[in-house]
């Protein structure tokens, strides 16, 4: 993984032994970086149509990788890619690319290999320019984005938002059609389409709307472009096929555990949103024809080539597909359960690997993910991708009717489908079973001697709906740069947001110490209003912040703003605005700043809190203070959701989710002085009420 900037900001990630936490910094970008930033934007803007930028076209026509093989560290990969291209065996342009199709991914990895193994930036850029109009645009976007995140010489480059690169994956087709029609009819620019007219969601109302399918109440959450962007970037930063040893980067600390915690936190956050709307918890997806049937789903999305994403009728039953069959997926799950129950797994050399220790969750996460760090991919496969393939193409399992890939078969669209969360629920059940077999933490293990939390005070928690405006320009093809610069088509999308809030923790300590502070938010009652025990609550907690703090001796108050949360990242800059800033800086009109804290991957800041209600949604807030531990300091935004990534050092020495990651048998033993519980309430208000406050 490579962030967009040098990750020196210490907010939360690796609670390591260091005396000074680096401050967030901004630096003025030099000419070299500015040119790189403009290059990447030009390559990705309107990637579905041939490039109209003279500089890109000139490079694409004058450079041939085959004539410069000495400029690549992996020449065989380049040769193989070009041979497939000449033979016409690559996925054609304008055909849907899916990450669950092995052939598609295998080709995309070759594209990545060519880009990543270029010996310098100029070769990297020329290779990208050469490939842009020659290969499938989906594979190009995927490979180029991952390469930008991983290459050292593109560290500070910011990728444009994916919902502006290929908006057809994020925006309902009706909206794109309306925008295109208004442009073709010569409507005065800027053209702004209000997405609220095309979506029925409980967030736009203050009483529940009448809907035929209750899952529609959550459209504001599941179809949030920031949430889908988060899912996209996480999978860019942790590609299943990526091997640290092959590509010469440092390992990703606790890769498997990060996969588990990412899914768990996403799932728990979704459960909180269901609770907010009075809906029951989601249950694991079922293979059995007699089990709970699949909810119908119509994505209302259309590929750029005009082919619609397939809709799923209500009550459809899963059947074998050409990629995976039901029995194969059941076998993978059984093998994983056997390993969990036995406490051991066998690697590819039939060596016994113990799971019942501190590294067990990491090993298990790699096995379920089926990534390159799995100790036995041949035997354990990839249950996660297998389930997505099985249910993703359920409407045309044998490709008999040439139906396009479904939303479950793309990172960018999977979160829109209610079935995705049932798939995750089935995966989470394996992790929960593993955790249930671990020993409960003792009171001595939980206690931080001499440290006591005396009180916690929280600002009023308020959610509301406001408008987020982004560009739809890439949905319209243009003939030249001049037209592109004038084009201005926008979407105004209502999105859930919250008022910034602060948490103040009053602490009494008998010594000065460096500590780690964690905030967890979870349900107080179930959807029927029944009080939940702490054991029941812990399974649905969302970690909303984690940070280091230098605790002095005596009484002190730790104050933390929600804006500083290490779980979240702000919205990305609009591509049009980003390109103008870069071009202005190149022309010397104003400086372009690089933020040391910038990271692509992270949970959307807007969605830190679940939607409240007019009368107030009761929730539980837990504050935990533990000794500051670890071997190195590498903290930055987005850490909780996305981990430290490849090439970085050992992170926090506590398990993810600590101390709620194991069964709680006794509340008396659990609530030690350094763990504090507080009731909180989240209210939902109209935006005009927020503005008056």
XYZ file of C-alpha atoms in Angstrom:
693
model
C 0.000 0.000 0.000
C 1.077 3.500 -0.716
C -0.705 6.543 0.597
C -0.842 9.704 -1.431
C 1.695 11.391 0.784
C 4.482 10.522 3.174
C 2.681 9.165 6.204
C 4.238 10.997 9.089
C 1.119 12.211 10.884
C 0.732 10.525 14.242
C -2.919 10.324 15.013
C -3.563 6.751 15.872
C -2.260 3.830 13.973
C 0.685 2.219 15.626
C 0.815 2.962 19.280
C 4.578 2.651 19.372
C 7.351 3.550 21.728
C 8.358 7.043 20.624
C 8.721 10.220 22.615
C 7.455 12.689 20.042
C 4.427 12.456 17.774
C 5.137 14.229 14.463
C 2.849 17.140 13.683
C 0.702 17.391 10.599
C 2.563 19.298 7.929
C 1.825 20.954 4.615
C 4.426 21.590 1.979
C 4.349 23.397 -1.332
C 4.502 20.971 -4.254
C 7.479 21.343 -6.563
C 7.271 21.411 -10.354
C 8.104 17.719 -10.652
C 5.206 16.672 -8.423
C 2.823 19.092 -10.134
C 3.593 17.572 -13.525
C 3.087 14.048 -12.136
C -0.245 15.064 -10.633
C -1.418 16.545 -13.923
C -0.228 13.456 -15.807
C -2.303 11.082 -13.683
C -5.407 13.262 -13.884
C -5.129 13.467 -17.666
C -4.765 9.704 -17.918
C -7.852 8.973 -15.824
C -10.263 11.699 -16.952
C -12.787 10.315 -19.490
C -10.907 7.050 -19.660
C -13.793 5.474 -21.611
C -13.066 7.589 -24.684
C -9.795 7.950 -26.618
C -7.527 10.598 -25.164
C -7.900 14.087 -26.619
C -4.904 15.569 -24.761
C -2.119 16.288 -27.271
C 0.704 15.498 -24.839
C -0.774 12.104 -23.932
C -1.427 11.220 -27.575
C 2.113 12.149 -28.585
C 3.623 9.865 -25.939
C 1.181 7.038 -26.724
C 2.121 7.126 -30.416
C 5.870 7.622 -30.056
C 6.623 5.131 -27.246
C 6.592 1.361 -27.652
C 7.401 -0.697 -24.514
C 8.635 -3.582 -26.642
C 11.461 -1.409 -27.956
C 12.532 -0.437 -24.417
C 12.418 -3.678 -22.435
C 15.597 -2.687 -20.624
C 13.519 -0.025 -18.847
C 11.497 -2.657 -16.923
C 12.525 -4.757 -13.956
C 10.128 -7.514 -15.029
C 10.603 -7.831 -18.769
C 8.720 -11.118 -19.023
C 5.521 -9.542 -17.724
C 5.768 -6.787 -20.346
C 6.419 -9.307 -23.119
C 3.461 -11.441 -22.041
C 1.123 -8.431 -21.859
C 2.098 -7.194 -25.316
C 1.819 -10.698 -26.784
C -1.747 -11.003 -25.467
C -2.544 -7.563 -26.878
C -1.215 -8.409 -30.352
C -3.086 -11.728 -30.333
C -6.336 -9.984 -29.422
C -6.684 -12.078 -26.256
C -6.984 -9.230 -23.765
C -10.410 -8.248 -22.459
C -11.765 -5.888 -25.155
C -12.376 -2.232 -24.441
C -15.862 -1.289 -23.235
C -16.465 -4.790 -21.839
C -17.215 -4.946 -18.076
C -14.169 -5.854 -15.969
C -14.768 -7.774 -12.746
C -12.400 -8.555 -9.882
C -14.004 -11.962 -9.292
C -13.194 -13.253 -12.783
C -9.775 -14.890 -12.676
C -8.992 -14.193 -16.332
C -9.832 -10.512 -15.923
C -7.680 -10.166 -12.817
C -4.770 -12.128 -14.263
C -4.600 -9.695 -17.173
C -4.958 -6.670 -14.890
C -2.029 -7.931 -12.814
C 0.104 -8.023 -15.978
C -0.814 -4.379 -16.590
C 0.126 -3.574 -13.006
C 3.422 -5.442 -13.372
C 4.321 -3.399 -16.439
C 3.507 -0.126 -14.673
C 4.961 -0.965 -11.274
C 8.208 -2.388 -12.655
C 9.057 0.613 -14.820
C 12.537 1.711 -13.689
C 11.622 5.399 -13.373
C 8.634 7.720 -13.445
C 9.007 8.701 -17.081
C 8.896 5.067 -18.182
C 5.910 4.499 -15.908
C 4.053 7.454 -17.415
C 4.906 6.544 -21.007
C 3.773 2.967 -20.430
C 0.468 4.188 -18.985
C -0.054 6.566 -21.908
C 0.687 3.739 -24.349
C -1.774 1.370 -22.665
C -4.592 3.837 -21.962
C -6.402 3.602 -25.304
C -5.261 0.064 -26.175
C -6.531 -2.041 -23.276
C -9.784 -2.443 -21.392
C -10.486 0.747 -19.453
C -11.635 -1.105 -16.323
C -8.373 -3.030 -16.146
C -6.456 0.171 -16.861
C -8.153 2.132 -14.056
C -7.610 -0.709 -11.600
C -3.947 -1.373 -12.455
C -2.970 2.297 -12.703
C -4.679 3.211 -9.415
C -2.954 0.395 -7.513
C 0.393 1.272 -9.129
C 0.070 4.940 -8.119
C -0.582 3.885 -4.527
C 2.428 1.567 -4.468
C 5.172 3.328 -6.423
C 7.631 5.395 -4.428
C 7.776 8.136 -7.062
C 4.000 8.707 -6.969
C 3.679 8.903 -3.173
C 2.254 12.409 -3.147
C -0.014 12.013 -6.163
C -3.740 12.233 -5.393
C -6.046 9.990 -7.380
C -9.274 11.590 -8.627
C -12.422 10.319 -6.883
C -13.552 7.013 -8.446
C -17.128 8.316 -8.667
C -15.833 10.958 -11.087
C -13.610 8.571 -13.077
C -16.472 6.181 -13.846
C -19.692 7.677 -12.405
C -21.824 4.901 -13.924
C -20.733 2.701 -10.983
C -21.908 5.226 -8.386
C -24.776 7.210 -9.904
C -28.215 5.939 -10.918
C -28.547 5.649 -14.684
C -31.600 7.942 -14.683
C -29.458 10.757 -13.361
C -26.755 10.218 -15.975
C -29.401 10.041 -18.709
C -31.051 13.259 -17.525
C -27.715 15.077 -17.354
C -26.723 13.921 -20.834
C -30.104 14.917 -22.280
C -29.934 18.407 -20.821
C -26.409 18.880 -22.165
C -27.321 17.674 -25.660
C -30.325 19.986 -25.681
C -27.964 22.905 -25.139
C -29.007 23.829 -21.613
C -26.894 26.585 -20.112
C -23.940 25.415 -18.042
C -23.480 24.523 -15.267
C -26.085 21.770 -15.354
C -26.985 20.450 -11.900
C -29.106 17.332 -11.367
C -30.755 16.818 -7.975
C -30.272 13.152 -7.062
C -32.917 13.339 -4.308
C -35.638 13.122 -6.975
C -34.368 9.692 -7.998
C -33.906 8.034 -4.603
C -36.409 7.072 -1.910
C -34.668 7.043 1.469
C -35.500 7.501 5.135
C -32.709 10.055 5.537
C -34.648 12.620 3.517
C -37.647 12.298 5.858
C -38.209 12.686 9.565
C -40.830 9.967 9.734
C -40.347 6.648 7.970
C -41.573 6.790 4.349
C -43.915 4.171 2.938
C -41.803 1.701 0.951
C -42.572 -1.732 -0.432
C -39.107 -2.999 0.473
C -37.772 -1.957 3.857
C -34.194 -2.289 2.622
C -34.853 0.888 0.634
C -34.886 2.799 3.904
C -31.097 2.379 3.954
C -30.402 3.639 0.430
C -28.863 6.834 1.807
C -26.219 4.670 3.495
C -25.674 1.756 1.116
C -25.605 4.028 -1.960
C -23.417 6.696 -0.373
C -20.589 7.415 -2.833
C -18.136 8.013 0.010
C -18.854 4.593 1.498
C -18.353 2.876 -1.863
C -15.154 4.882 -2.373
C -13.880 3.615 0.977
C -14.556 0.027 -0.097
C -12.844 0.637 -3.438
C -9.672 2.103 -1.955
C -9.397 -0.583 0.702
C -9.268 -3.191 -2.030
C -6.776 -1.078 -4.003
C -4.525 -0.989 -0.953
C -4.854 -4.696 -0.186
C -5.180 -6.539 -3.528
C -5.731 -10.257 -2.982
C -3.049 -11.044 -5.571
C -0.388 -8.721 -4.128
C 2.694 -10.325 -2.645
C 5.117 -8.215 -0.618
C 8.022 -10.514 -1.447
C 7.315 -10.491 -5.188
C 7.134 -6.714 -5.426
C 9.907 -5.932 -2.992
C 7.992 -3.995 -0.364
C 7.639 -4.505 3.353
C 4.894 -6.799 4.563
C 1.561 -5.363 5.624
C 1.441 -5.797 9.405
C -1.371 -8.120 10.425
C -2.868 -8.216 6.946
C -5.335 -10.977 7.758
C -6.459 -9.351 10.982
C -7.001 -6.051 9.137
C -9.202 -7.895 6.621
C -11.249 -9.286 9.506
C -11.542 -5.968 11.320
C -12.377 -4.066 8.152
C -15.296 -6.395 7.431
C -16.387 -6.447 11.050
C -16.401 -2.668 11.411
C -18.207 -2.158 8.097
C -20.768 -4.783 9.087
C -21.274 -3.305 12.562
C -21.690 0.186 11.133
C -24.352 -1.161 8.768
C -26.095 -2.837 11.709
C -26.207 0.484 13.571
C -27.865 2.070 10.559
C -30.445 -0.715 10.500
C -31.104 -0.123 14.201
C -31.566 3.585 13.484
C -34.319 2.698 11.003
C -36.054 0.184 13.260
C -34.907 -2.822 11.235
C -33.791 -6.178 12.675
C -30.174 -7.329 12.422
C -29.090 -8.897 9.143
C -28.466 -12.618 9.219
C -25.895 -14.740 7.349
C -26.658 -15.651 3.763
C -27.956 -19.167 3.230
C -27.101 -21.753 0.578
C -30.099 -23.915 1.425
C -33.138 -23.610 -0.840
C -35.264 -23.837 2.309
C -33.368 -21.028 4.035
C -34.093 -17.304 4.071
C -34.448 -16.261 0.392
C -32.513 -13.431 -1.178
C -34.098 -10.001 -1.116
C -34.795 -8.650 -4.565
C -32.551 -5.850 -5.701
C -32.555 -3.489 -8.689
C -29.277 -1.506 -8.761
C -30.512 1.060 -11.320
C -27.003 1.275 -12.731
C -25.877 0.972 -16.341
C -22.404 0.218 -17.652
C -20.813 2.881 -19.836
C -21.416 0.657 -22.880
C -25.176 0.808 -22.247
C -25.611 -2.670 -20.732
C -27.616 -2.524 -17.478
C -26.412 -4.100 -14.256
C -28.599 -7.178 -13.723
C -31.502 -6.975 -11.291
C -32.268 -9.823 -8.899
C -35.906 -10.941 -8.536
C -37.341 -11.417 -5.071
C -36.852 -14.877 -3.554
C -34.274 -16.117 -6.050
C -32.412 -19.216 -4.878
C -28.678 -19.594 -5.428
C -27.404 -22.286 -7.785
C -24.023 -23.426 -9.079
C -22.139 -20.933 -11.252
C -19.407 -21.479 -13.806
C -16.833 -19.962 -11.437
C -17.853 -21.628 -8.173
C -20.352 -24.296 -7.240
C -22.225 -24.504 -3.985
C -20.490 -27.670 -2.859
C -17.059 -26.133 -3.421
C -17.908 -23.094 -1.297
C -19.388 -25.339 1.394
C -16.164 -27.363 1.409
C -14.062 -24.232 1.855
C -16.216 -23.187 4.807
C -16.033 -26.655 6.358
C -12.238 -26.706 6.069
C -12.025 -23.349 7.783
C -14.347 -24.458 10.580
C -12.291 -27.617 11.086
C -9.115 -25.545 11.379
C -10.771 -23.213 13.891
C -12.101 -26.056 16.026
C -8.810 -27.948 15.927
C -6.802 -24.804 16.609
C -4.397 -25.679 13.799
C -4.174 -25.346 10.014
C -1.809 -27.055 7.600
C 0.302 -25.077 5.170
C 1.155 -26.115 1.599
C 3.960 -28.353 2.893
C 1.610 -30.060 5.371
C 3.296 -28.318 8.304
C 1.090 -27.712 11.318
C 0.426 -23.996 12.025
C -1.134 -23.132 15.389
C -4.167 -20.817 15.268
C -4.886 -20.647 18.978
C -2.394 -17.904 19.789
C -1.923 -14.165 19.235
C -1.218 -14.598 15.521
C -4.161 -16.916 14.895
C -6.622 -14.248 13.809
C -4.106 -12.940 11.284
C -3.554 -16.403 9.806
C -7.301 -17.056 9.711
C -7.974 -13.716 8.017
C -5.502 -14.542 5.266
C -7.084 -17.979 4.813
C -10.621 -16.576 4.456
C -9.476 -13.760 2.185
C -7.406 -16.153 0.090
C -4.687 -13.559 -0.415
C -1.038 -14.179 -1.246
C -0.135 -14.436 2.452
C -2.459 -17.403 2.960
C -0.468 -20.384 4.208
C -2.415 -22.730 1.912
C -4.412 -21.059 -0.863
C -4.775 -24.312 -2.790
C -6.647 -26.020 0.048
C -8.497 -23.128 1.708
C -9.174 -21.092 -1.454
C -10.994 -17.779 -0.950
C -14.339 -18.139 0.789
C -14.950 -14.384 0.605
C -14.562 -14.132 -3.176
C -16.274 -17.480 -3.639
C -19.426 -16.232 -1.897
C -19.400 -13.018 -3.915
C -19.062 -14.946 -7.170
C -21.731 -17.468 -6.171
C -24.354 -14.860 -5.322
C -23.109 -12.121 -7.630
C -24.069 -13.932 -10.841
C -27.120 -15.648 -9.428
C -29.442 -14.405 -12.203
C -27.361 -16.063 -14.962
C -25.185 -18.681 -13.243
C -23.882 -20.359 -16.400
C -23.541 -17.175 -18.480
C -26.128 -18.663 -20.800
C -27.633 -15.279 -21.616
C -24.423 -13.241 -21.516
C -25.652 -11.191 -18.540
C -23.119 -8.613 -17.363
C -21.422 -8.930 -13.939
C -23.662 -7.989 -11.019
C -22.976 -5.369 -8.365
C -21.502 -7.969 -6.001
C -18.769 -8.601 -8.561
C -17.301 -5.093 -8.296
C -15.687 -3.390 -5.295
C -17.239 -0.092 -6.346
C -20.834 -1.337 -6.284
C -20.971 -4.277 -3.834
C -22.062 -2.203 -0.824
C -25.246 -1.108 -2.600
C -26.692 -4.640 -2.484
C -28.323 -5.866 0.787
C -27.054 -9.351 -0.084
C -23.465 -8.181 0.385
C -23.999 -7.634 4.108
C -25.496 -11.121 4.442
C -22.361 -12.494 2.757
C -20.191 -10.551 5.200
C -22.355 -11.813 8.074
C -21.525 -15.392 7.079
C -17.810 -14.595 6.964
C -17.967 -12.745 10.295
C -19.553 -15.818 11.897
C -16.299 -17.720 11.299
C -14.249 -15.003 12.967
C -16.673 -14.802 15.892
C -16.498 -18.550 16.356
C -12.707 -18.359 16.433
C -12.777 -15.528 18.986
C -15.288 -17.393 21.140
C -12.727 -20.173 21.662
C -10.097 -17.795 23.041
C -9.742 -17.273 26.778
C -11.680 -14.403 28.303
C -9.516 -11.488 29.454
C -8.919 -11.550 33.190
C -9.426 -8.500 35.365
C -5.663 -8.292 35.809
C -5.095 -8.268 32.040
C -7.650 -5.502 31.557
C -6.502 -3.249 34.408
C -4.113 -0.351 33.813
C -2.724 0.079 37.360
C -2.943 3.606 38.709
C -5.128 4.952 35.878
C -8.817 5.682 36.451
C -11.418 7.258 34.173
C -13.584 9.377 36.461
C -16.068 10.829 33.975
C -16.843 11.226 30.279
C -18.622 14.223 28.801
C -19.895 14.316 25.204
C -21.308 17.181 23.168
C -24.840 16.800 21.852
C -24.770 14.306 18.982
C -26.782 15.487 15.980
C -27.106 14.113 12.448
C -28.707 15.869 9.492
C -28.840 15.728 5.717
C -26.973 18.202 3.553
C -26.052 18.343 -0.121
C -22.816 17.104 -1.609
C -22.008 18.278 -5.128
C -19.664 16.392 -7.443
C -18.936 16.328 -11.169
C -20.584 14.156 -13.779
C -18.390 15.418 -16.609
C -16.818 12.031 -17.335
C -20.209 10.650 -18.343
C -20.180 12.853 -21.460
C -17.690 12.402 -24.285
C -16.031 15.529 -25.668
C -14.073 16.190 -28.888
C -11.211 18.271 -27.512
C -9.604 19.992 -24.524
C -11.416 23.286 -25.132
C -14.844 21.687 -24.838
C -13.702 19.664 -21.813
C -12.606 22.803 -19.967
C -15.996 24.465 -20.500
C -18.092 21.415 -19.629
C -19.678 21.633 -16.183
C -22.263 18.992 -15.273
C -22.882 18.322 -11.607
C -24.906 16.098 -9.310
C -26.332 17.398 -6.061
C -26.712 14.389 -3.797
C -28.228 14.531 -0.305
C -25.984 12.749 2.161
C -26.022 11.981 5.847
C -23.764 14.227 7.923
C -23.293 15.116 11.572
C -22.373 18.136 13.624
C -18.764 18.049 14.823
C -18.571 16.994 18.438
C -15.973 16.584 21.153
C -15.482 13.940 23.824
C -13.893 14.950 27.135
C -12.431 12.220 29.339
C -11.560 13.056 32.947
C -8.667 10.874 34.116
C -6.792 10.479 37.372
C -3.363 8.856 37.121
C -0.752 8.163 39.769
C 2.023 8.516 37.172
C 2.913 10.131 33.902
C 2.487 7.665 31.047
C 2.041 7.422 27.326
C -1.356 5.844 26.754
C -3.638 4.703 23.954
C -7.239 5.927 24.033
C -10.067 4.148 22.251
C -13.682 5.212 21.692
C -16.350 2.633 20.779
C -19.983 3.309 19.852
C -22.668 0.646 19.855
C -26.298 -0.224 20.531
C -27.904 0.081 23.944
C -31.147 -1.685 22.977
C -32.064 -4.070 20.178
C -34.531 -3.072 17.461
C -37.464 -4.194 19.649
C -36.318 -1.997 22.546
C -34.912 -4.787 24.721
C -31.806 -3.775 26.736
C -28.645 -5.544 25.587
C -25.951 -6.938 27.859
C -22.373 -5.818 27.336
C -21.646 -9.258 25.839
C -24.396 -8.691 23.267
C -23.351 -5.101 22.616
C -19.680 -5.866 22.067
C -20.455 -7.807 18.895
C -21.845 -4.651 17.252
C -19.434 -1.972 18.458
C -17.856 0.474 16.019
C -14.466 1.929 16.909
C -14.902 5.627 16.131
C -11.462 6.802 17.280
C -8.097 5.646 18.592
C -5.169 7.881 19.456
C -2.038 8.164 21.626
C -1.870 10.643 24.506
C 0.813 11.765 26.959
C -0.966 11.405 30.275
C 0.515 13.509 33.113
C 0.436 12.486 36.758
C -2.623 13.693 38.635
C -5.991 14.755 37.256
C -6.351 15.750 33.615
C -8.982 16.049 30.915
C -8.403 14.448 27.518
C -10.405 16.349 24.899
C -10.814 14.914 21.415
C -12.705 16.360 18.444
C -14.573 14.136 16.008
C -12.765 15.957 13.193
C -9.498 14.409 14.417
C -10.804 10.845 14.415
C -8.304 8.365 13.031
C -11.122 6.248 11.624
C -12.238 8.686 8.958
C -11.131 10.752 5.987
C -12.828 13.846 4.491
C -14.425 13.931 1.059
C -12.040 14.059 -1.870
C -11.463 17.198 -3.887
C -13.545 17.413 -7.068
C -11.446 16.485 -10.106
C -12.220 19.745 -11.919
C -11.104 21.750 -8.889
C -8.025 19.576 -8.334
C -6.895 19.935 -11.955
C -7.362 23.706 -11.858
C -5.317 23.968 -8.659
C -2.509 21.967 -10.240
C -2.538 23.978 -13.471
C -2.629 27.271 -11.546
C 0.406 26.140 -9.555
C 2.266 25.100 -12.724
C 1.590 28.551 -14.189
C 2.743 30.197 -10.956
C -0.623 31.740 -10.086
C -0.903 30.127 -6.639
C 0.877 27.360 -4.706
C -0.417 23.792 -4.532
C -0.023 22.228 -1.107
C 0.674 18.597 -0.223
C -0.877 17.496 3.067
C 1.191 14.998 5.048
C -2.011 13.532 6.528
C -3.736 12.775 3.256
C -4.810 9.222 2.691
C -7.121 7.772 0.084
C -8.477 4.938 2.234
C -10.673 5.688 5.227
C -14.268 5.634 6.409
C -16.225 8.741 5.304
C -16.096 11.459 7.952
C -19.764 12.244 7.306
C -20.828 8.743 8.360
C -19.034 8.561 11.706
C -22.417 8.578 13.481
C -25.505 6.559 12.536
C -28.605 8.551 11.663
C -30.362 9.681 14.818
C -34.071 10.244 15.303
C -36.274 13.177 16.273
C -36.774 11.754 19.754
C -33.178 10.519 19.993
C -31.449 7.211 19.207
C -29.998 5.761 22.452
C -26.503 4.334 22.058
C -23.628 3.232 24.273
C -20.203 4.893 24.265
C -17.201 3.068 25.699
C -13.873 4.706 26.488
C -10.823 2.502 27.027
C -7.344 3.607 28.112
C -4.446 1.165 27.854
C -0.656 1.406 28.020
C 0.902 2.668 24.798
C 2.586 -0.327 23.213
C 4.301 -1.433 20.062
C 7.665 -1.339 18.352
C 7.423 1.706 16.091
C 5.380 4.808 15.418
C 3.529 5.111 12.118
C 0.190 6.753 12.707
C -2.062 8.450 10.224
C -5.672 9.085 9.266
C -7.830 6.217 8.135
C -5.820 3.713 10.160
C -8.653 2.067 12.072
C -10.499 1.236 8.872
C -7.544 0.518 6.599
C -4.609 -0.567 8.749
C -1.004 0.463 8.245
C -0.656 -1.138 4.836
C 2.249 -2.661 2.965
C 5.744 -1.370 3.576
C 5.085 -0.074 7.104
C 6.070 -1.223 10.513
C 4.561 -3.210 13.365
C 1.422 -1.584 14.657
C -0.487 -1.526 17.964
C 0.282 -4.593 20.019
C -3.318 -4.998 21.171
C -5.741 -7.053 19.076
C -8.079 -5.064 16.861
C -11.253 -4.371 18.796
C -9.563 -4.791 22.186
C -10.920 -5.369 24.824
C -14.241 -6.191 23.124
C -12.753 -8.804 20.801
C -13.308 -11.690 23.233
C -16.293 -13.085 25.105
C -17.231 -11.105 28.243
C -18.438 -13.529 30.901
C -18.537 -11.168 33.873
C -19.367 -7.467 33.662
C -17.979 -7.052 37.164
C -14.568 -8.307 36.088
C -14.706 -6.423 32.788
C -15.393 -2.896 33.994
C -12.030 -1.990 35.469
C -11.131 1.653 36.347
C -9.595 2.338 32.919
C -12.748 1.262 31.029
C -15.760 3.592 31.156
C -19.314 3.344 29.828
C -21.630 6.264 29.058
C -25.125 6.507 27.614
C -25.371 8.846 24.630
C -28.217 9.896 22.341
C -28.099 10.804 18.661
C -30.723 13.232 17.344
C -31.651 13.799 13.703
C -32.606 17.313 12.631
C -33.387 19.280 9.521
C -30.540 21.245 8.037
C -32.272 24.565 8.665
C -32.459 23.674 12.352
C -28.713 23.012 12.332
C -28.025 26.339 10.674
C -30.057 28.177 13.318
C -28.236 26.471 16.181
